[in-house]
Coordinates of C-alpha atoms and ligand atoms in Angstrom, one line a residue:
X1 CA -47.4 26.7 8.8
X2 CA -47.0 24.4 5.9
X3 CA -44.1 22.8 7.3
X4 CA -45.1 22.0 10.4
X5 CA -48.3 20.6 8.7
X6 CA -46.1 18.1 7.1
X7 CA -43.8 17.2 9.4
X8 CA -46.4 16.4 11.8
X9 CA -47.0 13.3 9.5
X10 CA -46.9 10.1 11.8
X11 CA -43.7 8.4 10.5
X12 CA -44.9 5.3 12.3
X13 CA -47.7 5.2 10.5
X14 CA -46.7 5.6 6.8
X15 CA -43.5 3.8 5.0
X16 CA -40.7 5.4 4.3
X17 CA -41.7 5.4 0.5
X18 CA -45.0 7.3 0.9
X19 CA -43.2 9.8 3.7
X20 CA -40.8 10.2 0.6
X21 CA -43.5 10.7 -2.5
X22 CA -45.7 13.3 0.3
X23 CA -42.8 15.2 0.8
X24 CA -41.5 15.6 -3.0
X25 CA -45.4 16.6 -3.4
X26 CA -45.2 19.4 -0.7
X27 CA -41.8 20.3 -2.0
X28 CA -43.4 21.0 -5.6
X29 CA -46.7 22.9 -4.0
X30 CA -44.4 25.0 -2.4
X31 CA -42.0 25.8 -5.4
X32 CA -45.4 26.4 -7.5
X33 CA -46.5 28.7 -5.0
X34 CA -43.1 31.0 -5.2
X35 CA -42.4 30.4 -1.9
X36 CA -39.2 29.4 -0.7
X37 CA -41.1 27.6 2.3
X38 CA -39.1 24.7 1.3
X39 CA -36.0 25.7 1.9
X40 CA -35.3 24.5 5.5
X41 CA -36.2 21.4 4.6
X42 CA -32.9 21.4 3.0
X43 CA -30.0 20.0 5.2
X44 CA -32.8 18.3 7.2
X45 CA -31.8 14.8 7.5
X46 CA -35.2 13.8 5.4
X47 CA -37.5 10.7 6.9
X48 CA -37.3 8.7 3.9
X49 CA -33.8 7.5 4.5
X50 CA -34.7 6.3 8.0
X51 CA -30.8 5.9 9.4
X52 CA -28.9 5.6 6.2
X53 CA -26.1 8.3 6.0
X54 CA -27.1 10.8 3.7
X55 CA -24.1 12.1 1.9
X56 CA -24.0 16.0 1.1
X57 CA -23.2 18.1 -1.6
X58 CA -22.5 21.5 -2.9
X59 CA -24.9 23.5 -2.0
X60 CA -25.7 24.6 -5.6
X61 CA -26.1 20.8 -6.4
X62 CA -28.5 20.1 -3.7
X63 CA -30.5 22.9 -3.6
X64 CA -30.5 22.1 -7.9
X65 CA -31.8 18.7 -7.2
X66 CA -34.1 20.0 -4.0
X67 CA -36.2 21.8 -7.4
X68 CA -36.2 19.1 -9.7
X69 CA -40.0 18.2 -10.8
X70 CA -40.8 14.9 -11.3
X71 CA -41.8 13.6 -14.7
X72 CA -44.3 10.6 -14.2
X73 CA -43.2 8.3 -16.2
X74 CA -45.8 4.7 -15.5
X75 CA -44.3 3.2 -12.8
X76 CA -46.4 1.6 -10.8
X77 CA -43.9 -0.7 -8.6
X78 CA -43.1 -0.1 -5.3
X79 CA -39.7 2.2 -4.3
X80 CA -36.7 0.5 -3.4
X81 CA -36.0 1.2 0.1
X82 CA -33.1 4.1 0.1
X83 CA -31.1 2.3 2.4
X84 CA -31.1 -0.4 0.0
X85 CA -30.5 1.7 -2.7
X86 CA -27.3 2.2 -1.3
X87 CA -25.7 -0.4 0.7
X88 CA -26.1 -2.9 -1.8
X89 CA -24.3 -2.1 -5.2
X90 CA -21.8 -3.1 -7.8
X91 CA -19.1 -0.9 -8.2
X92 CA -16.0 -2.9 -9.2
X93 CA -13.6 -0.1 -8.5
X94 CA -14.2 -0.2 -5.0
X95 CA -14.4 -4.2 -4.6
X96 CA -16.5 -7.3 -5.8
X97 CA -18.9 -7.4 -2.6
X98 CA -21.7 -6.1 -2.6
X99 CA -21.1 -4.2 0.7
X100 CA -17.5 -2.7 -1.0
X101 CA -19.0 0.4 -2.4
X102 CA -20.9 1.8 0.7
X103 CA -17.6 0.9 2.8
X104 CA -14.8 2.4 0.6
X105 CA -16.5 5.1 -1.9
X106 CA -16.0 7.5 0.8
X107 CA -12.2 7.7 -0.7
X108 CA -14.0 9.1 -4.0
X109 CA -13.7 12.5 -4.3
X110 CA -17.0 13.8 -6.4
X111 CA -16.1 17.6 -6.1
X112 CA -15.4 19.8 -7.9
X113 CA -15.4 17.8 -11.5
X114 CA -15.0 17.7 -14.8
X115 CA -16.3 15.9 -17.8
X116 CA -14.6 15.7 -20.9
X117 CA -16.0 15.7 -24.6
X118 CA -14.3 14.5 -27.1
X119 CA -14.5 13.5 -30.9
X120 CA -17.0 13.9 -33.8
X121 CA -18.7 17.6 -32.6
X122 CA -18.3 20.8 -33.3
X123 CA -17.5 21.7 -30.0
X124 CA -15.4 19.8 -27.6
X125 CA -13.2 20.1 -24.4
X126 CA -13.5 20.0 -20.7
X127 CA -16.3 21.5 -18.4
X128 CA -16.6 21.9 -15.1
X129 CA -19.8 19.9 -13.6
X130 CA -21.6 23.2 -12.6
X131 CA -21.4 24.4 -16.4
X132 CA -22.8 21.5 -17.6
X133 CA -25.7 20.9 -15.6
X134 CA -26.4 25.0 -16.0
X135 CA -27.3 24.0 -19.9
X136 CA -29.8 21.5 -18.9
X137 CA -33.1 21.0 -16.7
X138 CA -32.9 18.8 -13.8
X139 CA -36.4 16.5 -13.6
X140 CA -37.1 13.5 -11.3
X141 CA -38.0 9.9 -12.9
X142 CA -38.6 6.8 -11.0
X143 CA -37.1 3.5 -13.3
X144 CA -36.6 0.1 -12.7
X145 CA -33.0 -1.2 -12.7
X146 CA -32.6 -4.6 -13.8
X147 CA -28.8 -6.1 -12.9
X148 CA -27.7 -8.8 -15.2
X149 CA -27.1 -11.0 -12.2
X150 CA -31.3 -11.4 -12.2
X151 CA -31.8 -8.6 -9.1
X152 CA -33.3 -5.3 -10.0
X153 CA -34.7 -2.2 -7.7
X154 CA -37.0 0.7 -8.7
X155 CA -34.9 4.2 -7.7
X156 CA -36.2 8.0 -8.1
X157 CA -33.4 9.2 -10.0
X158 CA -32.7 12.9 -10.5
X159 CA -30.9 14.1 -13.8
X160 CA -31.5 15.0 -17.4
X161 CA -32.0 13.6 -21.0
X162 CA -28.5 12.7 -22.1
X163 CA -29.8 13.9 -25.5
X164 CA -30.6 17.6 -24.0
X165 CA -27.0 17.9 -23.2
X166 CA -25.1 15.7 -26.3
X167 CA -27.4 17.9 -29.0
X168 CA -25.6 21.1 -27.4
X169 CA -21.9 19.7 -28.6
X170 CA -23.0 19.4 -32.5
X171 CA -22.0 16.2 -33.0
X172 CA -21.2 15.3 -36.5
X173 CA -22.4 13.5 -39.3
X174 CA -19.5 11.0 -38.2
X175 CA -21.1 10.3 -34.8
X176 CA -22.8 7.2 -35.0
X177 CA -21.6 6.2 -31.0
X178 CA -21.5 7.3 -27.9
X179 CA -18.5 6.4 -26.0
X180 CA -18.6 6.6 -21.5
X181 CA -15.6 6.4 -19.0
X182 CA -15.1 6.4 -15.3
X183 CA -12.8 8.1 -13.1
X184 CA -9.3 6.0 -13.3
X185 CA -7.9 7.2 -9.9
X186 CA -6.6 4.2 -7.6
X187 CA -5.7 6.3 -4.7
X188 CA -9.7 6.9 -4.6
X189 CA -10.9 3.7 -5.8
X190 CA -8.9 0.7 -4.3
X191 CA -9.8 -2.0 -6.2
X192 CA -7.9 -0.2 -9.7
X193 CA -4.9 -1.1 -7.8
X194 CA -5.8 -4.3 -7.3
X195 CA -3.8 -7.6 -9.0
X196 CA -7.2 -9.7 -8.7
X197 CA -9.4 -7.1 -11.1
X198 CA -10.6 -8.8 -14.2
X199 CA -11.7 -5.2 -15.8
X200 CA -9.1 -3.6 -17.5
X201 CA -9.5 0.0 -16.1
X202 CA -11.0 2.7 -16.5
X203 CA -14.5 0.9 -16.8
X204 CA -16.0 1.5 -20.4
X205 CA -19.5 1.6 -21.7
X206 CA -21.1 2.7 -25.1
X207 CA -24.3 3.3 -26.7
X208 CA -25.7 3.5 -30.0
X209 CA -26.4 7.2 -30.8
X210 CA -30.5 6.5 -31.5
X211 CA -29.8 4.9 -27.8
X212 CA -28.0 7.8 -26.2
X213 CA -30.6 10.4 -27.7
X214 CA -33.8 8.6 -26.4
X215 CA -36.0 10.6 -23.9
X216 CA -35.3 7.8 -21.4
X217 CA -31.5 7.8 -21.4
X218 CA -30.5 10.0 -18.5
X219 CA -27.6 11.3 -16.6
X220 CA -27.9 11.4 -13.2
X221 CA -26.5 13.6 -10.4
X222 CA -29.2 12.4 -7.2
X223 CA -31.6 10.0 -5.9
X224 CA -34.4 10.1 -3.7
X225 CA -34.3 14.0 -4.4
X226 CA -30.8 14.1 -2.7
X227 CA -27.0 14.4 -4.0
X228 CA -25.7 10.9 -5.5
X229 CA -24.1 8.8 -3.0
X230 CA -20.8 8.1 -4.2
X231 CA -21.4 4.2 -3.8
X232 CA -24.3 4.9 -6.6
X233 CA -21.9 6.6 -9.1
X234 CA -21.3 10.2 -7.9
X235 CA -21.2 13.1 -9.3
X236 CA -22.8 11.8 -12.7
X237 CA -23.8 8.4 -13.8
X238 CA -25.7 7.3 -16.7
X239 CA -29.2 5.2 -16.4
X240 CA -30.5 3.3 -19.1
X241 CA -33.9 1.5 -17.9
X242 CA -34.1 -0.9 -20.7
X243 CA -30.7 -2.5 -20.3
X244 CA -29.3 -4.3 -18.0
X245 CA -27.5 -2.6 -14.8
X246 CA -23.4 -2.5 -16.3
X247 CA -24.7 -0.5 -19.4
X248 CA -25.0 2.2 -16.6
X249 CA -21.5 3.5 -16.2
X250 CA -21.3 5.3 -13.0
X251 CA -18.8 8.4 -11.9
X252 CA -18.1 9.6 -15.8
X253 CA -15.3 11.7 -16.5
X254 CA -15.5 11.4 -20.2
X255 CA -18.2 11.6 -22.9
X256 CA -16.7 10.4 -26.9
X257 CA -18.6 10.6 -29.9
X258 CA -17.1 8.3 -32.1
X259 CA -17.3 6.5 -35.3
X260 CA -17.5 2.4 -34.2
X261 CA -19.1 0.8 -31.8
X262 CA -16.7 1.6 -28.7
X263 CA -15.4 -1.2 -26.8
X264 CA -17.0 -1.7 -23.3
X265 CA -15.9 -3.3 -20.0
X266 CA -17.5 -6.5 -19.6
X267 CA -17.6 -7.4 -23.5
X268 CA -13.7 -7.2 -23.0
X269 CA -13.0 -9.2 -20.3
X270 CA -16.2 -12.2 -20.9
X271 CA -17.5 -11.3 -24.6
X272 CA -19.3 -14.7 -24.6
X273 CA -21.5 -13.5 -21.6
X274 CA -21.7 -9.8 -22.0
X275 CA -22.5 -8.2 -25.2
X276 CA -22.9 -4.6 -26.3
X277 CA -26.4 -4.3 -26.5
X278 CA -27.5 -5.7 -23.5
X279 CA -31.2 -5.1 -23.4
X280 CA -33.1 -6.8 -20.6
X281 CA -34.7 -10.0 -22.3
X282 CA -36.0 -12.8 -20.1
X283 CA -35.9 -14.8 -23.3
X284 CA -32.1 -14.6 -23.7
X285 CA -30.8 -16.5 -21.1
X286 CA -27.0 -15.5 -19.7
X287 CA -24.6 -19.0 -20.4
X288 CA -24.8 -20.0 -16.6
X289 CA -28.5 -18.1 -15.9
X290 CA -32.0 -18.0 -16.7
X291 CA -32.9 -14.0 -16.9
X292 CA -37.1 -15.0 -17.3
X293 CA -37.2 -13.7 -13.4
X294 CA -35.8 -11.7 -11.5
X295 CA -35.6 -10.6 -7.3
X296 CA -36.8 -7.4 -6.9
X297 CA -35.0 -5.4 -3.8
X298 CA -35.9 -5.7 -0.6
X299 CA -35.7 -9.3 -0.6
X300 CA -35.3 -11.5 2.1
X301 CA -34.7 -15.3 3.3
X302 CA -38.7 -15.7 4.0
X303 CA -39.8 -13.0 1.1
X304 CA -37.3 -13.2 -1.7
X305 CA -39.5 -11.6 -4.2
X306 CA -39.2 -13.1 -7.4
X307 CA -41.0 -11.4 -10.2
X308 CA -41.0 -12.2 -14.2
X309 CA -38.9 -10.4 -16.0
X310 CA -40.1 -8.1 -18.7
X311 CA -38.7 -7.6 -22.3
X312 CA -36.7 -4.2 -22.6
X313 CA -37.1 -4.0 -18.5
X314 CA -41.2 -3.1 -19.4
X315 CA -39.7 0.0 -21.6
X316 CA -40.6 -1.8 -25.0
X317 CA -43.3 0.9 -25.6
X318 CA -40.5 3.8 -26.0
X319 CA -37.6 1.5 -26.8
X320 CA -38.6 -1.3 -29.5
X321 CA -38.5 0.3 -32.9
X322 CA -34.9 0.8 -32.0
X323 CA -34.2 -2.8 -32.6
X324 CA -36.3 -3.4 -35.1
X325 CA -35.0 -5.9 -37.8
X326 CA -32.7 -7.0 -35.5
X327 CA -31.7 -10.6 -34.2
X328 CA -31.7 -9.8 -30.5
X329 CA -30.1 -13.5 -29.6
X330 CA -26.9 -12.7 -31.6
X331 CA -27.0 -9.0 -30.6
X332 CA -27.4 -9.3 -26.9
Ligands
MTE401 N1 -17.8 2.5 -13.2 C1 -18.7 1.5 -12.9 N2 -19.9 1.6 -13.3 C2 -20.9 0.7 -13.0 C3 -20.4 -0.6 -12.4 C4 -19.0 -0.7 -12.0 O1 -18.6 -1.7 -11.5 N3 -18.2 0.4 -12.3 N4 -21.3 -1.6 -12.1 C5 -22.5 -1.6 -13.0 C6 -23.5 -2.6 -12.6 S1 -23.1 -4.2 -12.9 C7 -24.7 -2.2 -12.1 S2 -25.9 -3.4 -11.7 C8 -25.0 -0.8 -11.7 C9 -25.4 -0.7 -10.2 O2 -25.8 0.6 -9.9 P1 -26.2 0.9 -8.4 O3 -25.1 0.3 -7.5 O4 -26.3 2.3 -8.3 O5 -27.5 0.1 -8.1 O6 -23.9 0.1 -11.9 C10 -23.2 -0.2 -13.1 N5 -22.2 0.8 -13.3
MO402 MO1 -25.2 -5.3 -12.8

């Protein structure tokens, strides 16, 4: 009964977003309610994603990211169109275009995988996906993400607190870093093969530890309540709202705690334009840009959708006091 009540919902007359946000509603009313009425919804190509190929997963990862809840966190901005989501995205291993990823990530193989943890913890090694993600609680948060380049979107992620799962390891004393790599694999990813790549693969990223253990920092394994396209970083990526879009290392095959601040891809290979940090700050300008505005996804020709950009991507409120003191022109 339920389930026919919602899927007689007139798609033509509600967007994609709101047919989207209803259904993760009746999804949660039905989970509350102990039944598994939900459940062949699953496998269902869902409306939201219109005619975008939805990729599939492991059963016990969808059905995993099927039961996330969703944390409210104050977003008030529209949804990124899911289609957008993931046919226009940077992922360098795969080509410079934006269209590259959505062609070619089909190569990646996301399953089954393992994550390595290394350095200053009490317990290290390497662990299957599933194990990992059985230690932690899977919730959905909607965040703006706010590319360098002056584009950003606003994507319901599913994953977890980065801290939830880092805490578990016991890192030491000695672990003032947190140090991220992808997949090196050029049989998946063409472009590692490549002559023309200015990154020196794998693709690095780091955060400060305060960084890595804030609530907002999350892994993620889905979006739009569905298993991570490869294209958007597949089978676990990192998102961190308040920085700019390369901070977010996608595919992650390894997880460091070190000592020093851990070298990262585009400080390597343009240190003059990309720093460490990286917080979103319309003030800062990059060397050839202005980042005061940016164009929020969809944007068109006649519509291009240029809003101002906010300090720490609007996230000041949780994020600030980690900076405090702290010359954000030279540590950009
Ligand atoms: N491994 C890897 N991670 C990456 C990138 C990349 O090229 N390789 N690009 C980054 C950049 S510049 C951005 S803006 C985001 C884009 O994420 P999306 O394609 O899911 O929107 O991924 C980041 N993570
Ligand atoms: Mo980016």
């Amino acid at each position: 009964m339920l389930i026919k009540q919602t899927e007689s919902v007139s798609e033509n007359d509600v967007t994609p977003e709101a047919v989207y946000r209803d259904r993760r509603r009746f999804m949660r009313m039905a989970l509350a309610g102990g039944a598994l009425a939900a459940a062949p919804l699953a496998g269902a190509k869902p409306s939201f994603v219109a005619d975008a190929p939805v990729q599939t997963g492991p059963a016990w990862l969808s059905q995993r990211i099927e039961e996330a809840q969703a944390q409210q966190t104050p977003v008030e901005d529209k949804l990124t169109p899911y289609e957008h989501v993931t046919s226009y995205n940077n992922f360098y291993e795969f080509g410079y275009d934006k269209s590259d990823p959505a062609k070619h990530a089909s190569a990646l193989k996301p399953h089954p995988w393992k994550v390595e943890i290394a350095g200053h913890a009490e317990k290290t090694g390497r662990f299957n996906l599933e194990d990992l993600l059985g230690k932690v609680t899977l919730t959905e948060r909607v965040y703006r993400l706010r590319c360098v380049e002056a584009w950003s979107m606003v994507i319901p992620w599913v994953g977890f607190e980065l801290g939830e799962l880092l805490k578990q390891f016991q890192p030491s004393s000695k672990a003032k870093y947190v140090a991220f790599e992808t997949l090196y694999a050029p049989e998946q990813m063409r472009a590692q093969g490549s002559a023309f790549s200015t990154i020196d693969w794998p693709y690095r990223e780091g955060l400060r530890m305060d960084e890595a253990m804030n609530p907002l920092t999350l892994l993620a394994v889905g979006l739009y309540g569905k298993v991570l396209p490869n294209q958007n970083g597949a089978p676990l990526r990192l998102v961190v709202p308040w920085k700019y879009g390369f901070k977010s290392i996608k595919s992650i095959v390894k997880i460091e705690f070190t000592e020093k601040e851990p070298p990262t891809s585009w400080n390597i290979s343009a240190p003059n334009e990309y720093g460490f940090y990286a917080n979103v700050n319309p003030k800062v300008s990059h060397p050839r840009w202005s980042q005061a505005s940016e164009r929020r996804l969809p944007s068109g020709l006649f519509s291009p959708n240029i809003i101002d950009t906010q300090m720490f991507n609007g996230y000041g409120e949780q994020v600030a006091h980690l900076y405090k003191g702290m010359d954000l022109r030279k540590y950009y």
